C-alpha atoms as a printed R data frame, in Angstrom:
    type eleno elety resid chain resno       x       y       z
1   ATOM     1    CA   MET     A     1  16.821 -11.429   1.207
2   ATOM     2    CA   ALA     A     2  15.715 -12.519   4.402
3   ATOM     3    CA   MET     A     3  14.846 -10.000   6.608
4   ATOM     4    CA   PRO     A     4  14.029  -9.467  10.101
5   ATOM     5    CA   TYR     A     5   9.745 -10.798  10.353
6   ATOM     6    CA   ALA     A     6   7.550  -9.267  13.406
7   ATOM     7    CA   CYS     A     7   4.756 -11.659  13.432
8   ATOM     8    CA   GLY     A     8   1.438 -10.585  15.964
9   ATOM     9    CA   HIS     A     9  -1.126  -8.264  16.821
10  ATOM    10    CA   PRO     A    10  -0.802  -5.037  15.662
11  ATOM    11    CA   HIS     A    11  -0.588  -2.729  18.626
12  ATOM    12    CA   SER     A    12   0.712   0.211  17.988
13  ATOM    13    CA   THR     A    13   1.833   3.884  18.935
14  ATOM    14    CA   PRO     A    14   1.474   6.908  17.449
15  ATOM    15    CA   ALA     A    15   3.240   7.015  14.022
16  ATOM    16    CA   SER     A    16   5.129   3.637  14.549
17  ATOM    17    CA   THR     A    17   3.507   1.204  12.618
18  ATOM    18    CA   VAL     A    18   1.898   1.209   9.371
19  ATOM    19    CA   GLN     A    19  -0.505  -0.818   7.317
20  ATOM    20    CA   VAL     A    20  -0.496  -1.025   3.166
21  ATOM    21    CA   ASP     A    21  -2.505  -2.794   0.844
22  ATOM    22    CA   PHE     A    22  -2.629  -2.909  -3.192
23  ATOM    23    CA   SER     A    23  -6.084  -3.159  -4.940
24  ATOM    24    CA   ALA     A    24  -7.439  -3.518  -7.531
25  ATOM    25    CA   GLY     A    25  -8.814  -0.255  -8.665
26  ATOM    26    CA   PRO     A    26 -11.009   1.249 -11.543
27  ATOM    27    CA   GLU     A    27 -10.529   0.881 -15.341
28  ATOM    28    CA   ILE     A    28  -9.925   4.696 -16.044
29  ATOM    29    CA   THR     A    29 -10.771   5.406 -20.057
30  ATOM    30    CA   ASP     A    30  -8.903   8.671 -21.021
31  ATOM    31    CA   ALA     A    31 -11.257  11.497 -22.325
32  ATOM    32    CA   PHE     A    32  -8.766  12.683 -24.472
33  ATOM    33    CA   THR     A    33  -7.206  10.304 -25.949
34  ATOM    34    CA   GLY     A    34 -10.025   7.176 -25.216
35  ATOM    35    CA   GLU     A    35  -7.005   4.823 -23.828
36  ATOM    36    CA   VAL     A    36  -8.127   2.116 -21.592
37  ATOM    37    CA   THR     A    37  -6.038   1.728 -18.050
38  ATOM    38    CA   LYS     A    38  -6.629  -0.944 -15.710
39  ATOM    39    CA   THR     A    39  -5.279   0.586 -12.089
40  ATOM    40    CA   HIS     A    40  -4.731  -0.554  -8.873
41  ATOM    41    CA   PHE     A    41  -5.004   0.894  -5.249
42  ATOM    42    CA   PHE     A    42  -2.177   1.736  -3.298
43  ATOM    43    CA   VAL     A    43  -3.326   2.214   0.624
44  ATOM    44    CA   MET     A    44  -1.137   3.074   3.181
45  ATOM    45    CA   THR     A    45  -2.751   3.547   6.913
46  ATOM    46    CA   LEU     A    46  -1.566   4.577  10.259
47  ATOM    47    CA   ALA     A    47  -2.346   1.984  12.314
48  ATOM    48    CA   TRP     A    48  -2.840   3.960  15.831
49  ATOM    49    CA   SER     A    49  -5.069   7.379  13.630
50  ATOM    50    CA   ARG     A    50  -6.315   5.316  10.826
51  ATOM    51    CA   HIS     A    51  -4.914   8.421   9.010
52  ATOM    52    CA   GLN     A    52  -5.098   7.393   5.479
53  ATOM    53    CA   TYR     A    53  -2.890   7.769   2.372
54  ATOM    54    CA   ALA     A    54  -3.880   6.255  -1.195
55  ATOM    55    CA   GLU     A    55  -2.615   6.612  -4.465
56  ATOM    56    CA   ILE     A    56  -4.464   5.290  -7.894
57  ATOM    57    CA   VAL     A    57  -1.406   3.407  -9.766
58  ATOM    58    CA   ARG     A    58  -0.793   1.688 -13.046
59  ATOM    59    CA   ASP     A    59   0.820  -1.404 -12.382
60  ATOM    60    CA   GLN     A    60   2.543  -3.394  -8.897
61  ATOM    61    CA   LYS     A    61   5.755  -3.253 -10.047
62  ATOM    62    CA   ILE     A    62   8.335  -2.648  -7.573
63  ATOM    63    CA   GLU     A    63   9.550   0.881  -9.231
64  ATOM    64    CA   THR     A    64   5.895   2.160  -8.521
65  ATOM    65    CA   TRP     A    65   5.345   0.037  -5.450
66  ATOM    66    CA   LEU     A    66   8.396   1.828  -3.633
67  ATOM    67    CA   GLY     A    67   6.936   5.276  -5.199
68  ATOM    68    CA   CYS     A    68   3.962   5.086  -3.735
69  ATOM    69    CA   HIS     A    69   5.879   4.281  -0.120
70  ATOM    70    CA   ARG     A    70   7.482   7.681  -0.728
71  ATOM    71    CA   ARG     A    71   4.965   9.722  -1.374
72  ATOM    72    CA   ALA     A    72   2.805   8.134   1.256
73  ATOM    73    CA   PHE     A    73   5.830   9.300   4.140
74  ATOM    74    CA   GLU     A    74   6.921  12.538   2.251
75  ATOM    75    CA   PHE     A    75   2.099  12.596   2.512
76  ATOM    76    CA   PHE     A    76   2.473  11.633   6.695
77  ATOM    77    CA   GLY     A    77   5.463  14.024   7.540
78  ATOM    78    CA   GLY     A    78   8.073  10.865   8.338
79  ATOM    79    CA   VAL     A    79   8.854   6.966   8.415
80  ATOM    80    CA   PRO     A    80   6.941   4.703  10.459
81  ATOM    81    CA   ALA     A    81   9.006   2.085  12.888
82  ATOM    82    CA   ARG     A    82   7.034  -0.723  10.982
83  ATOM    83    CA   VAL     A    83   5.647  -1.762   7.419
84  ATOM    84    CA   ILE     A    84   2.509  -4.156   7.792
85  ATOM    85    CA   ILE     A    85   2.418  -5.497   3.957
86  ATOM    86    CA   ASP     A    86   0.231  -8.615   2.269
87  ATOM    87    CA   ASN     A    87   2.827 -10.724   0.591
88  ATOM    88    CA   PRO     A    88   2.743  -9.074  -2.855
89  ATOM    89    CA   LYS     A    89   4.964 -10.244  -5.339
90  ATOM    90    CA   CYS     A    90   6.966  -6.604  -6.008
91  ATOM    91    CA   ALA     A    91   7.649  -6.983  -2.614
92  ATOM    92    CA   ILE     A    92   7.630 -10.504  -1.302
93  ATOM    93    CA   THR     A    93   9.820 -13.340  -3.251
94  ATOM    94    CA   LYS     A    94   8.842 -15.912  -0.767
95  ATOM    95    CA   ALA     A    95   5.898 -15.856   0.977
96  ATOM    96    CA   CYS     A    96   5.830 -17.986   3.882
97  ATOM    97    CA   TYR     A    97   5.001 -17.874   7.765
98  ATOM    98    CA   HIS     A    98   8.303 -18.167   9.148
99  ATOM    99    CA   ASP     A    99  10.682 -16.648   7.379
100 ATOM   100    CA   PRO     A   100   9.374 -14.726   4.536
101 ATOM   101    CA   GLU     A   101  11.697 -12.991   1.485
102 ATOM   102    CA   VAL     A   102  11.889  -9.388   0.577
103 ATOM   103    CA   GLN     A   103  12.569  -8.485  -2.469
104 ATOM   104    CA   ARG     A   104  16.015  -7.076  -2.844
105 ATOM   105    CA   SER     A   105  14.944  -3.611  -3.760
106 ATOM   106    CA   TYR     A   106  12.473  -3.498  -1.186
107 ATOM   107    CA   ALA     A   107  14.529  -4.494   1.677
108 ATOM   108    CA   ALA     A   108  17.312  -1.687   0.805
109 ATOM   109    CA   PHE     A   109  14.409   0.864   0.621
110 ATOM   110    CA   ALA     A   110  13.565  -0.802   3.383
111 ATOM   111    CA   GLU     A   111  17.105  -0.414   5.171
112 ATOM   112    CA   GLY     A   112  17.862   2.724   4.186
113 ATOM   113    CA   CYS     A   113  14.335   4.594   5.258
114 ATOM   114    CA   GLY     A   114  14.623   2.682   8.707
115 ATOM   115    CA   PHE     A   115  11.476   0.605   8.701
116 ATOM   116    CA   LEU     A   116  11.203  -3.381   9.638
117 ATOM   117    CA   VAL     A   117   9.291  -4.858   6.865
118 ATOM   118    CA   SER     A   118   6.396  -6.611   8.508
119 ATOM   119    CA   PRO     A   119   4.660  -9.535   5.766
120 ATOM   120    CA   CYS     A   120   1.447 -10.983   7.030
121 ATOM   121    CA   PRO     A   121   1.158 -14.703   7.515
122 ATOM   122    CA   PRO     A   122  -0.237 -16.212   4.017
123 ATOM   123    CA   ARG     A   123  -3.884 -16.084   3.398
124 ATOM   124    CA   ASP     A   124  -4.486 -13.687   6.995
125 ATOM   125    CA   PRO     A   125  -5.582 -10.527   6.308
126 ATOM   126    CA   GLN     A   126  -6.970  -9.905   9.471
127 ATOM   127    CA   GLU     A   127  -3.557  -8.655  10.513
128 ATOM   128    CA   LYS     A   128  -3.985  -5.478   8.215
129 ATOM   129    CA   GLY     A   129  -7.520  -5.235   8.800
130 ATOM   130    CA   ARG     A   130  -7.576  -1.122   9.328
131 ATOM   131    CA   VAL     A   131  -5.901  -0.535   5.882
132 ATOM   132    CA   GLU     A   132  -8.688  -2.982   4.810
133 ATOM   133    CA   SER     A   133 -11.499  -0.830   6.162
134 ATOM   134    CA   GLY     A   134  -9.855   1.490   3.975
135 ATOM   135    CA   VAL     A   135 -10.163   0.271   0.799
136 ATOM   136    CA   LYS     A   136 -13.182  -1.355   1.531
137 ATOM   137    CA   TYR     A   137 -14.073   2.441   2.090
138 ATOM   138    CA   ILE     A   138 -12.897   3.600  -0.942
139 ATOM   139    CA   LYS     A   139 -14.113   0.511  -3.142
140 ATOM   140    CA   ASN     A   140 -17.687   0.994  -1.377
141 ATOM   141    CA   ASN     A   141 -18.033   4.636  -1.240
142 ATOM   142    CA   PHE     A   142 -15.692   7.021  -2.895
143 ATOM   143    CA   MET     A   143 -15.399   4.642  -6.444
144 ATOM   144    CA   PRO     A   144 -19.460   4.481  -6.852
145 ATOM   145    CA   LEU     A   145 -19.839   8.859  -6.980
146 ATOM   146    CA   ARG     A   146 -16.943   9.053  -9.322
147 ATOM   147    CA   ASP     A   147 -15.930   9.592 -13.178
148 ATOM   148    CA   PHE     A   148 -12.386   9.605 -14.283
149 ATOM   149    CA   ARG     A   149 -11.096  11.476 -16.996
150 ATOM   150    CA   SER     A   150  -7.863   9.951 -16.932
151 ATOM   151    CA   LEU     A   151  -5.762   8.607 -14.225
152 ATOM   152    CA   ARG     A   152  -4.234  12.503 -13.013
153 ATOM   153    CA   ASP     A   153  -7.673  13.223 -12.542
154 ATOM   154    CA   ALA     A   154  -8.338  10.319 -10.268
155 ATOM   155    CA   ASN     A   155  -5.952  11.016  -7.539
156 ATOM   156    CA   GLU     A   156  -6.701  14.431  -7.935
157 ATOM   157    CA   GLN     A   157 -10.619  13.208  -6.835
158 ATOM   158    CA   LEU     A   158  -8.752  10.640  -4.578
159 ATOM   159    CA   ARG     A   159  -6.916  13.623  -2.866
160 ATOM   160    CA   ASP     A   160  -9.880  15.620  -2.616
């Protein structure tokens, strides 16, 4: 399903635009069960203020992607007009410069919430530099100082 595609520089007004990224997270060994879980960071950053929501999740499935968006919107207290994303497979079924194809569930979610999905052109991460900075901070400053007992513990520490 093709959706309107907004391109250009991420100039914004307060709360009008967010940038989103999924990135590889830490492997977490559950202290109680011994189960090792590969994780991913979901990070959403308000373009204007750089206020950030982050969550550690088990996978990059569409259900997880939508759930992370819901929780981020609740955290921020509203829905932005525009969501700038990479081209994750859970959200974009066909990445291309002029006519990217948005995954049906995500397109319906965006329409229901009232925001425009704005995928970056393929291989152009500079388009969402604000969220990339947040991911870099989490990986370089938050992660090295932490020891996680479980996924729940990791998210509690991330929120603190």
